[in-house]
Coordinates of C-alpha atoms in Angstrom, one line a residue:
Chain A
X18 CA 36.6 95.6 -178.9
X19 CA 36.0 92.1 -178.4
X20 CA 33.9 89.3 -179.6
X21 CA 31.7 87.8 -176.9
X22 CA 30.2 84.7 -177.8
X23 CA 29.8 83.1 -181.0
X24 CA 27.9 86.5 -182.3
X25 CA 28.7 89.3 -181.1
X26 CA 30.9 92.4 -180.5
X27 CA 31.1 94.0 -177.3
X28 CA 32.8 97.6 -177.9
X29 CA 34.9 98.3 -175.2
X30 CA 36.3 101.5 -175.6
X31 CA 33.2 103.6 -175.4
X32 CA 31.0 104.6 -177.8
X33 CA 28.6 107.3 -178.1
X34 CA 25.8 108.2 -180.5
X35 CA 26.9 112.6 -180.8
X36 CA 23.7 113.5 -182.8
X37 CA 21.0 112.1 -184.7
X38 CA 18.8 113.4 -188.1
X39 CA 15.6 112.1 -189.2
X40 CA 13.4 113.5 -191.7
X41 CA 10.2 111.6 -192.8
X42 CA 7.3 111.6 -195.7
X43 CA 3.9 113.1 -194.4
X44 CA 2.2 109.7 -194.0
X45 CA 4.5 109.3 -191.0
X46 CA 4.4 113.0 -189.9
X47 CA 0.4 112.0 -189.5
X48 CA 1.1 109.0 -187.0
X49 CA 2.0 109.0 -183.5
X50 CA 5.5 109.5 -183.4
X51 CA 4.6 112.8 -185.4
X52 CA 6.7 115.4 -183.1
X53 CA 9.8 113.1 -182.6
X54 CA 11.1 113.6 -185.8
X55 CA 13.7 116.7 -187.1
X56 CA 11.9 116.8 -190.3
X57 CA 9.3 116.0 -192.2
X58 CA 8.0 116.4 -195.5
X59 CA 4.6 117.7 -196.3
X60 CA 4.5 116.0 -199.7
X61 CA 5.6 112.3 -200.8
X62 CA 7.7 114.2 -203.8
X63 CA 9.5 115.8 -201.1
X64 CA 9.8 118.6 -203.6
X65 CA 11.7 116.6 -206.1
X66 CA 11.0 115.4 -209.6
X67 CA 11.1 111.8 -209.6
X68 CA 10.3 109.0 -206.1
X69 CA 14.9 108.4 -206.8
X70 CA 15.8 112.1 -205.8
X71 CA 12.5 112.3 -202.8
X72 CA 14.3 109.4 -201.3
X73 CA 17.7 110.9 -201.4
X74 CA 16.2 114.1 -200.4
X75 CA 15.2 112.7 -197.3
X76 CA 18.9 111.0 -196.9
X77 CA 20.4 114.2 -197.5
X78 CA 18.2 116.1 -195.1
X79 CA 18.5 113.8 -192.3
X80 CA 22.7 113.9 -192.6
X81 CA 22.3 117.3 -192.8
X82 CA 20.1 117.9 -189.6
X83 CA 22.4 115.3 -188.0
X84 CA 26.0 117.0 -188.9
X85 CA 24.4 120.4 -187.8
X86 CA 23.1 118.8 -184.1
X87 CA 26.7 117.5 -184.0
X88 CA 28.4 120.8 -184.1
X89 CA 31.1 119.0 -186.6
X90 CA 31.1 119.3 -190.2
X91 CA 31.3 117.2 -193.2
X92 CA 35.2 117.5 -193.1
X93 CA 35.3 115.7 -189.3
X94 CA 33.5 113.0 -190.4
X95 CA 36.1 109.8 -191.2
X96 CA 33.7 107.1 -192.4
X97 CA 30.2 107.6 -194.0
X98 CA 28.4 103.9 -194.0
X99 CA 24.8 104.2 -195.7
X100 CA 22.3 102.0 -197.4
X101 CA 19.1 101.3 -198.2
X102 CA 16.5 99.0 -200.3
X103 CA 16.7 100.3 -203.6
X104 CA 18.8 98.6 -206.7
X105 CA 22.3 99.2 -206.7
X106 CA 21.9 101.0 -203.6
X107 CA 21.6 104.3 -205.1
X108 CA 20.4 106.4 -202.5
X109 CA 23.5 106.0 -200.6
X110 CA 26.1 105.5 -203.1
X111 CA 24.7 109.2 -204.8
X112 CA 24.4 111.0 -201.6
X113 CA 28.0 109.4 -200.9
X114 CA 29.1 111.1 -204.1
X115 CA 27.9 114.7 -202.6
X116 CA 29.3 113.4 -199.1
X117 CA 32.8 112.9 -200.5
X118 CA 34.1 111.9 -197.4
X119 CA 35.2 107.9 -197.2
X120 CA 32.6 105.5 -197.9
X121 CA 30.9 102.2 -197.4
X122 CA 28.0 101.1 -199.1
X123 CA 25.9 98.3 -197.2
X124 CA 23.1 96.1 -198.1
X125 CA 20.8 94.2 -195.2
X126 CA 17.6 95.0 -196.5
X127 CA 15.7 96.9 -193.4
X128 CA 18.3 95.6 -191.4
X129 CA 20.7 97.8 -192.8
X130 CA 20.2 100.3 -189.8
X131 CA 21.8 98.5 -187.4
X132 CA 23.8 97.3 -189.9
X133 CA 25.6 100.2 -190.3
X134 CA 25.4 101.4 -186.8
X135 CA 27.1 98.0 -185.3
X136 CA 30.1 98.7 -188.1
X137 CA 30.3 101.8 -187.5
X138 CA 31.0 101.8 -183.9
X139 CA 33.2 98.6 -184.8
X140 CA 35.2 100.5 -186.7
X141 CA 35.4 103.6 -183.8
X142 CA 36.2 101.2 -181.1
X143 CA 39.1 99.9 -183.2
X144 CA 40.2 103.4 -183.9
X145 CA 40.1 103.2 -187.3
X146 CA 37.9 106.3 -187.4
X147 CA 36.9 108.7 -184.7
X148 CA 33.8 109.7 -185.6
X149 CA 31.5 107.9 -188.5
X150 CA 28.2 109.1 -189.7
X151 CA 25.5 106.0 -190.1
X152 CA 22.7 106.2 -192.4
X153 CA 19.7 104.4 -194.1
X154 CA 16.7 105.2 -195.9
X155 CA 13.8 104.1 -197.5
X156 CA 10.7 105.3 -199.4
X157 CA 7.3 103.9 -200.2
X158 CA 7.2 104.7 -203.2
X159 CA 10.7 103.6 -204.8
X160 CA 10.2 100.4 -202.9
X161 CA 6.5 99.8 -204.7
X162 CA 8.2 100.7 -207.8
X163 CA 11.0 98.4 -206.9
X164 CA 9.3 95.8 -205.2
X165 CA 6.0 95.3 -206.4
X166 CA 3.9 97.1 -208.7
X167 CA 4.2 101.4 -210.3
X168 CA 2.5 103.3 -207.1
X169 CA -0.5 104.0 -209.0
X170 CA -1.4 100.3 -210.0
X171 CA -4.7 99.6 -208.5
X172 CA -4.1 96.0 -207.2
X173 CA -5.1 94.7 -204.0
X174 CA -3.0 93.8 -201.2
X175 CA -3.3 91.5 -198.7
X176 CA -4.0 92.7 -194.5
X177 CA -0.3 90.8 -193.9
X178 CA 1.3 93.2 -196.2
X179 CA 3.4 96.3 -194.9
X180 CA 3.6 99.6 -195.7
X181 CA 6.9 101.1 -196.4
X182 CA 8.2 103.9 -194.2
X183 CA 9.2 107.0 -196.4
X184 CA 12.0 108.1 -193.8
X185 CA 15.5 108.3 -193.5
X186 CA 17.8 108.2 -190.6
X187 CA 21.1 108.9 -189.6
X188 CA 23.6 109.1 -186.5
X189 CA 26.7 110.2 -185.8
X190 CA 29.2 107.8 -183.6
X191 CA 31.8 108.7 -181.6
X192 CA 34.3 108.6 -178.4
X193 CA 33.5 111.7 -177.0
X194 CA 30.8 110.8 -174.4
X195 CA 27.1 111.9 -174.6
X196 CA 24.2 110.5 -173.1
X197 CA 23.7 107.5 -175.3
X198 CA 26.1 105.0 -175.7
X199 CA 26.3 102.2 -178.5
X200 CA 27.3 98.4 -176.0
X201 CA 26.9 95.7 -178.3
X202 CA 26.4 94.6 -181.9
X203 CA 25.0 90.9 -182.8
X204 CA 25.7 90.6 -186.4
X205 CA 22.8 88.0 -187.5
X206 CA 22.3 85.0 -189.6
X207 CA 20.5 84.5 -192.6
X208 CA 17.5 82.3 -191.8
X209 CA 14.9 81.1 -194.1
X210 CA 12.0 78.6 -192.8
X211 CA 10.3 78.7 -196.7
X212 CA 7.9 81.2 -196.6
X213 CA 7.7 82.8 -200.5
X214 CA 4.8 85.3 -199.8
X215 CA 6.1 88.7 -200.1
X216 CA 3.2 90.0 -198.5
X217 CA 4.0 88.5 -195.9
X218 CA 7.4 89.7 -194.4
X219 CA 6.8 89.4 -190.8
X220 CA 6.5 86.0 -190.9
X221 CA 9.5 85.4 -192.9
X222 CA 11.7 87.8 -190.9
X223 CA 10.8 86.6 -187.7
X224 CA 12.4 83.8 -187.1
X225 CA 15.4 85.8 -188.0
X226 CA 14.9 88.8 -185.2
X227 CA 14.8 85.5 -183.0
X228 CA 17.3 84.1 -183.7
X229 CA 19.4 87.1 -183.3
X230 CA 17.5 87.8 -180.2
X231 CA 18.0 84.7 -178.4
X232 CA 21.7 84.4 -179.8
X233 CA 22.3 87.9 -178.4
X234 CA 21.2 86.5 -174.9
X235 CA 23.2 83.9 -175.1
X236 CA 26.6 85.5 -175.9
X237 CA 26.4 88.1 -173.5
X238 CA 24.8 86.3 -170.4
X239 CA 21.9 88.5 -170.4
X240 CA 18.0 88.4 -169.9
X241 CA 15.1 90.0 -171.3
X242 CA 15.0 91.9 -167.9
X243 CA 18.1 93.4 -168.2
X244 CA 16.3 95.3 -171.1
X245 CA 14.2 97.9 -170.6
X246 CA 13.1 97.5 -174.7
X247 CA 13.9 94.9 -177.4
X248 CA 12.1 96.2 -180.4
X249 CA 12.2 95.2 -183.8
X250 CA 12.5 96.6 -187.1
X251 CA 9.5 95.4 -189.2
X252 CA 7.8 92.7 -187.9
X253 CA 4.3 94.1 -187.7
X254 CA 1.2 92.9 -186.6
X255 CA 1.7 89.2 -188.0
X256 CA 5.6 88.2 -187.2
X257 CA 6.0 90.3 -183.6
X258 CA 3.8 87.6 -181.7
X259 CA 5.3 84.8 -184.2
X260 CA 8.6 86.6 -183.0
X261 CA 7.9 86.8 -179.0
X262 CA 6.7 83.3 -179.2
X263 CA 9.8 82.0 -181.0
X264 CA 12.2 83.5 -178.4
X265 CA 9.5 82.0 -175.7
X266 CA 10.2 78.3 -177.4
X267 CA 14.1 79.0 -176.5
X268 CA 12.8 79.8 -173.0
X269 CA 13.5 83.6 -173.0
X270 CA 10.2 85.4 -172.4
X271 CA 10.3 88.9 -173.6
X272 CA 6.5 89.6 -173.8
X273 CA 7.2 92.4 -171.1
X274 CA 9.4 94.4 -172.8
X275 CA 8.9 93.7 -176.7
X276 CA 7.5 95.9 -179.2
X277 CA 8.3 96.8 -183.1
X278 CA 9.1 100.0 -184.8
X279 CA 6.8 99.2 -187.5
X280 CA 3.8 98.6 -185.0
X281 CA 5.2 102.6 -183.3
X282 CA 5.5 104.2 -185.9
X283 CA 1.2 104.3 -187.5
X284 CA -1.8 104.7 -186.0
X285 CA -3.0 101.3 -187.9
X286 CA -6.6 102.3 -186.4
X287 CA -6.5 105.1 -188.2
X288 CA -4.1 105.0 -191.1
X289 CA -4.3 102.8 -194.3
X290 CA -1.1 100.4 -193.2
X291 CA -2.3 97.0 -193.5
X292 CA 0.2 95.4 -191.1
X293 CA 2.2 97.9 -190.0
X294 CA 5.1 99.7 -191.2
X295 CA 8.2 98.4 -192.6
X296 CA 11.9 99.5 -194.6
X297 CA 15.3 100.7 -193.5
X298 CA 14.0 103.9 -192.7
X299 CA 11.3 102.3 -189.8
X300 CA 13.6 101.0 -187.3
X301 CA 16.2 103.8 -188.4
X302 CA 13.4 107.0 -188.1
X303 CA 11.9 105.5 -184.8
X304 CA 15.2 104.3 -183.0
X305 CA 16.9 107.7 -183.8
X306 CA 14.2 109.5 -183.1
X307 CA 11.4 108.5 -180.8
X308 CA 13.8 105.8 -178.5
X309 CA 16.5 107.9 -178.2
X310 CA 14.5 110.8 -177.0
X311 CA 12.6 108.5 -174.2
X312 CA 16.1 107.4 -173.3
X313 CA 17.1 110.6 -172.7
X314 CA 14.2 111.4 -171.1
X315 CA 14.8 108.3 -168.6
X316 CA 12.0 105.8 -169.7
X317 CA 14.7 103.5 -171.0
X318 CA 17.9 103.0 -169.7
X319 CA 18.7 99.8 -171.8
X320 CA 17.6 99.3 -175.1
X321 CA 18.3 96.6 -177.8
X322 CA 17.0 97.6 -181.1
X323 CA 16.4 94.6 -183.7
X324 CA 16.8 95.4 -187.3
X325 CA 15.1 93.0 -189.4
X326 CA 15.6 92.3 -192.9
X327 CA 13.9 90.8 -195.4
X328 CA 16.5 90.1 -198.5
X329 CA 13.7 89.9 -200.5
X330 CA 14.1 90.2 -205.1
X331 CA 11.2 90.1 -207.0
X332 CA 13.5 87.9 -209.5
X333 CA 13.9 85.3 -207.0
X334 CA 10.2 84.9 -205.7
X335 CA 9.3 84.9 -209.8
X336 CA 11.7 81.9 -209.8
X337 CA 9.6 80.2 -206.5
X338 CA 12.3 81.0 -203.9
X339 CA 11.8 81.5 -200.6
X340 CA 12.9 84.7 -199.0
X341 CA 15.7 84.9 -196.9
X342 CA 15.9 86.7 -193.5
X343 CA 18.6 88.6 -191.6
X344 CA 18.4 90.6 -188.2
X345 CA 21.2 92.4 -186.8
X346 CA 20.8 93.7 -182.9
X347 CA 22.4 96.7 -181.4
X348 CA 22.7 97.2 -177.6
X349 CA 21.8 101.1 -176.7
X350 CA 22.9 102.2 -173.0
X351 CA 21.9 105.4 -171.3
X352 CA 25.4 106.7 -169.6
Chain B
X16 CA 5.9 69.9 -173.9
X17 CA 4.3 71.2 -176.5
X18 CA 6.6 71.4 -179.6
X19 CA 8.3 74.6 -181.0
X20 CA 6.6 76.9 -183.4
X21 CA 9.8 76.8 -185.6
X22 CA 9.3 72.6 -186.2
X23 CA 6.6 72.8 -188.3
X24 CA 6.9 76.5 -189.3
X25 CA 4.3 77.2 -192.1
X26 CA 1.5 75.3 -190.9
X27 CA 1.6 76.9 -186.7
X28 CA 2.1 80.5 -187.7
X29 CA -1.0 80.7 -189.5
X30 CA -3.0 81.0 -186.7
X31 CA -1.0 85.0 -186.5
X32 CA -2.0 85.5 -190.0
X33 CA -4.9 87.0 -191.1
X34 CA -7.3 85.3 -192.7
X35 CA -7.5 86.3 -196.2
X36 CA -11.1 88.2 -196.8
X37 CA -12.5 86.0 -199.4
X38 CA -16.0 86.5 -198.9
X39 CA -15.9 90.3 -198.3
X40 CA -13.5 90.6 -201.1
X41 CA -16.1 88.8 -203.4
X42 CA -19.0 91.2 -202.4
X43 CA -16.8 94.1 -202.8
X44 CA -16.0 93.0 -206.4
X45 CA -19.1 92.2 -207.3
X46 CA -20.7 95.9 -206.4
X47 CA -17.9 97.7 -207.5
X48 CA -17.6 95.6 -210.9
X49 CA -20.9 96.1 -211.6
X50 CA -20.9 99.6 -210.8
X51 CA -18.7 99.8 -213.5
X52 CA -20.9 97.6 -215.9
X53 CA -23.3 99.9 -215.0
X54 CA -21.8 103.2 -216.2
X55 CA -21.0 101.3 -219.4
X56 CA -24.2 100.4 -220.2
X57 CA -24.9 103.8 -219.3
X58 CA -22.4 105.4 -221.7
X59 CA -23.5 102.7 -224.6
X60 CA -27.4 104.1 -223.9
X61 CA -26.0 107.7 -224.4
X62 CA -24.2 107.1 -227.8
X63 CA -26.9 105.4 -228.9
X64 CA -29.8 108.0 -227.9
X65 CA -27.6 111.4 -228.5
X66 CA -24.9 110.8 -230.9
X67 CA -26.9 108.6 -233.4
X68 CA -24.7 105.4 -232.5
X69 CA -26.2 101.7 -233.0
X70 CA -26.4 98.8 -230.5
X71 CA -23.7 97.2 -232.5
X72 CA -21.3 100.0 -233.0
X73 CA -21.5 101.7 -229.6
X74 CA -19.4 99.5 -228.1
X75 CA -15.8 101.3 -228.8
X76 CA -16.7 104.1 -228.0
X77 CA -18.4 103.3 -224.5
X78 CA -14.7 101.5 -224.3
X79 CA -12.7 104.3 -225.3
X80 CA -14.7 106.4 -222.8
X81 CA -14.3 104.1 -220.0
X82 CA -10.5 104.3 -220.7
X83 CA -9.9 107.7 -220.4
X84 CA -12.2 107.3 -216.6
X85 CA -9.9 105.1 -215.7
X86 CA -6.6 106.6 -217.0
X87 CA -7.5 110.3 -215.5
X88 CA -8.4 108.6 -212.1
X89 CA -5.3 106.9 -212.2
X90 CA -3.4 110.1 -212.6
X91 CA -4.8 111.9 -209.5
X92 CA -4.5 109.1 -207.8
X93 CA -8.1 108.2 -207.0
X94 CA -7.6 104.6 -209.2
X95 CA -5.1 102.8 -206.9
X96 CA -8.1 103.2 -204.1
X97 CA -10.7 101.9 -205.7
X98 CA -8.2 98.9 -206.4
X99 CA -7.5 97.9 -203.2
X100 CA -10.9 98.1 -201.6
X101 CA -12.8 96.1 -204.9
X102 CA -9.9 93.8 -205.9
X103 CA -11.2 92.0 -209.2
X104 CA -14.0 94.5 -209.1
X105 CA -12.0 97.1 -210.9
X106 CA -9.1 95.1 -212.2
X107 CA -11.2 92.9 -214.4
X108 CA -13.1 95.4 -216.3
X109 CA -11.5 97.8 -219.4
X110 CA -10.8 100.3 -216.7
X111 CA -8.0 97.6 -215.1
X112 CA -6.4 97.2 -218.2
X113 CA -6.3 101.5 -219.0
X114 CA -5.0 101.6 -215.2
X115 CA -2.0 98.9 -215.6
X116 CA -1.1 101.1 -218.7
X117 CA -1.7 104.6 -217.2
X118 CA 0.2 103.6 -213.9
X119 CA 3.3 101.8 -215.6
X120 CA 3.7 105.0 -218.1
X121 CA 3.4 107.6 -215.3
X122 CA 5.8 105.6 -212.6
X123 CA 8.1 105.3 -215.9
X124 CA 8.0 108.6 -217.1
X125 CA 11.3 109.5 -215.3
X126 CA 13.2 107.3 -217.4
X127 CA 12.1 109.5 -220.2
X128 CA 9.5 109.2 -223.3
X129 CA 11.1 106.0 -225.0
X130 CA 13.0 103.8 -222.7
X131 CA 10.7 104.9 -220.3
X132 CA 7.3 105.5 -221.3
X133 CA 6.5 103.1 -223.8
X134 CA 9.0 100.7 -222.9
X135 CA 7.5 100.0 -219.6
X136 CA 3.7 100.5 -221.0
X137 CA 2.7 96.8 -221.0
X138 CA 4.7 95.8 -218.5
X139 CA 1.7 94.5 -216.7
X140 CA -0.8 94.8 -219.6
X141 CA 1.5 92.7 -221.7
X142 CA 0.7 89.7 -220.2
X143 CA -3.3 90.6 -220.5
X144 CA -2.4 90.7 -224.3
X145 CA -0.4 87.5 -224.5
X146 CA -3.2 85.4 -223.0
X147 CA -5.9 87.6 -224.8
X148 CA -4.8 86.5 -228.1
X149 CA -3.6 83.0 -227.1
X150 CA -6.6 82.2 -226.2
X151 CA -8.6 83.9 -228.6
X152 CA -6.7 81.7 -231.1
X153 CA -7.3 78.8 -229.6
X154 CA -11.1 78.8 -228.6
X155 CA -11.0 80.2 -232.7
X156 CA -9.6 77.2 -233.2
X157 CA -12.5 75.2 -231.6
X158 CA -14.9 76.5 -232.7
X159 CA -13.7 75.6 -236.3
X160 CA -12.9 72.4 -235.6
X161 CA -16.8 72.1 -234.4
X162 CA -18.4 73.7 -237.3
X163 CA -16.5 71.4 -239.7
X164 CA -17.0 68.2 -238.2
X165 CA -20.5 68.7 -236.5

């Protein structure tokens, strides 16, 4: 491995994404991306008592499909790197207690799919595992609990507000060669140009996929041509053109080949979304799922996928903070 | 060149952000708050003409019925919809308050029937209360004040 750049780590040795589970709530099983994903859950519950356990239902479910596409078991796995949005990270840190393989916990907001991903394969191309299972979730309904108000709180948002993917994803990194392999990480930094509405995250978090973005660019000599997709995590209907026209100001156009997970993954026509979707599980369900499958399929050869994160706490915007914003890239490369 | 969007952040990006619905969001609160009114006066009219209620003591119950509206469509879920399409419509009336309670105690119910439940109740409502009785007190205040000295 190598750092290229001021940002960014270019993983040398080869590696390769060996499987990939995804399991999702039924709003999502309703949009477009409906038959990309392993799993999904007729009910928001998924079968559970309480939002806590649906969420780590999915988490579990989507390891599970993923170890099982893998041909490995639980045993081979050398580093399990999870997070997700909710306090304390407890999705991860409980399904790392049924896991009980070695652990760590990170937090990046919706960034945290990429997040882990880019450390995981850091930590493969430095052989200090040899295979390491990547995951993130999130749910709409711990996150409005979390977040914002109980789900049944009839209060009315705002159209810039997003709606919170109830998904999990998860991959599975390796040396051995497959068909997709992970090229770069650009670990982001955490910008913040004072916006304090957290109904509006796409605006915050875009200057923070651009940055990453153009910084990516930059350490690696490349242009938005030598991509045949930059998508982001969350950005939705209000920060992807912010977003596109940010990285234009820094005189990379990407207009060609941009789009965001959050934008993929509903039918905002036709669904109740506001803006678009948004949470860990967004970029992690649609990455894993629908982009890996038209890589495979040959519609992209080159992908880099933006995570974005909001690092949002209620406690902070109560005490008039802004919101800071992180966004961490990952370079995907058919082989 | 023109300058970057980033240079004056918050005032350039608002022409990506949707303008907030003010004037739809009124008329939607207005029908749907009414509507509301409505079925109260309703209710009052049917204490009064079936179960032998006056025009002075109808009132708690008309309330008390209006509650429990509100709290059972806030258990199937029907409650948070009618939120988000009449905004102050529904929030502002006796049914907002029963669905800030009802909501709160069902999200909290997890965290069991103490530390949970009634705990978390007036979470939202509290504040309701707080500024209910502060001001109460204070416009009590005034009008004391006036009928001494005037």
């Amino acid at each position: 491995m190598a750092l290229v750049g001021k940002q960014t780590w270019e993983f040398t040795n080869g590696v390769y994404v060996q499987s990939t589970g995804t399991a999702v709530g039924p709003t999502e099983k309703e949009g477009p991306l409906s038959g990309t994903f392993d799993f999904s859950f007729n009910n928001l519950h998924c079968d559970e008592e309480n939002w806590e356990l649906a969420e780590r239902a999915l988490m579990r479910k989507a390891i599970q499909i993923c170890i099982d596409k893998s041909g490995k078991t639980t045993d081979d796995i050398d580093v399990f790197l999870a997070g997700d949005l909710l306090n304390q990270n407890i999705t991860a840190n409980f399904m790392a207690r049924e896991l009980q393989r070695p652990f760590l916990c990170l937090f990046g907001a919706c960034s945290t799919s990429m997040e882990t991903t880019g450390v995981a394969a850091s930590l493969i191309d430095n052989g200090y595992a040899n295979s390491a299972l990547a995951a993130t979730s999130s749910h709409n309904s711990t996150a409005e609990r979390q977040y914002r108000y109980p789900t049944e709180y009839g209060g009315q948002k705002p159209d810039s507000a997003t709606f919170t993917v109830t998904g999990s994803g998860c991959l599975l990194l390796s040396r051995e060669v497959t068909s997709i392999k992970v090229k770069y990480a650009t670990i982001g930094t955490v910008q913040d140009l004072g916006i304090k509405n957290p109904y509006d995250m796409g605006s915050a978090m875009a200057p923070a996929a651009a940055y990453t973005i153009v910084q990516h660019f930059k350490d690696t000599n490349s242009m938005p041509h030598d991509y045949d997709l930059i998508v982001t995590g969350d950005l939705s209907t209000v920060g992807a053109p912010i977003c596109r026209q940010l990285v234009k100001d820094e005189g990379y156009d990407v207009s060609k080949v941009y789009d965001d997970c959050g934008l993929l993954i509903f039918d905002r026509e036709h669904q109740k979304v506001f803006s678009g979707g948004s949470g860990c599980g967004c970029s992690a369900v649609v990455t894993y799922g629908h982009l890996f499958q038209e890589m495979n399929r040959g519609t992209y050869k080159r992908i880099l996928v933006v995570a974005t994160g909001a690092l949002l706490s209620p406690t902070m915007i109560q005490q008039k903070e802004s919101i800071p914003t992180i966004a961490h890239a990952v370079v995907f490369e058919s082989t | 060149m023109e300058g970057k969007l980033k240079d004056n952040y918050k005032n350039e990006i608002k022409k990506y952000q949707p303008k907030p619905k003010v004037f739809l969001n009124c008329i939607r609160a207005f029908i749907v708050g009414g509507l509301i009114c409505l079925l109260g006066e309703v209710i009052t009219k049917m204490f009064i003409g079936y179960f032998g209620f006056t025009e002075k003591n109808a009132g708690n119950p008309t309330i008390a019925t209006l509650v429990l509206l509100s709290t059972l469509l806030t258990g199937i879920g029907v409650y948070d919809k009618i939120g988000q399409y009449a905004g102050a419509g529904s929030a502002v009336p006796v049914t907002g308050f029963a669905n800030s309670m009802a909501s709160a105690a069902i999200e909290h119910r997890s965290e069991g029937l103490v530390l949970g439940v009634a705990t978390n109740m007036f979470k939202l409502a509290g504040s309701v209360i707080v500024f209910g009785v502060v001001s109460a007190y204070i416009v009590g205040l005034i009008r004391y004040a006036y009928r001494v000295f005037f």
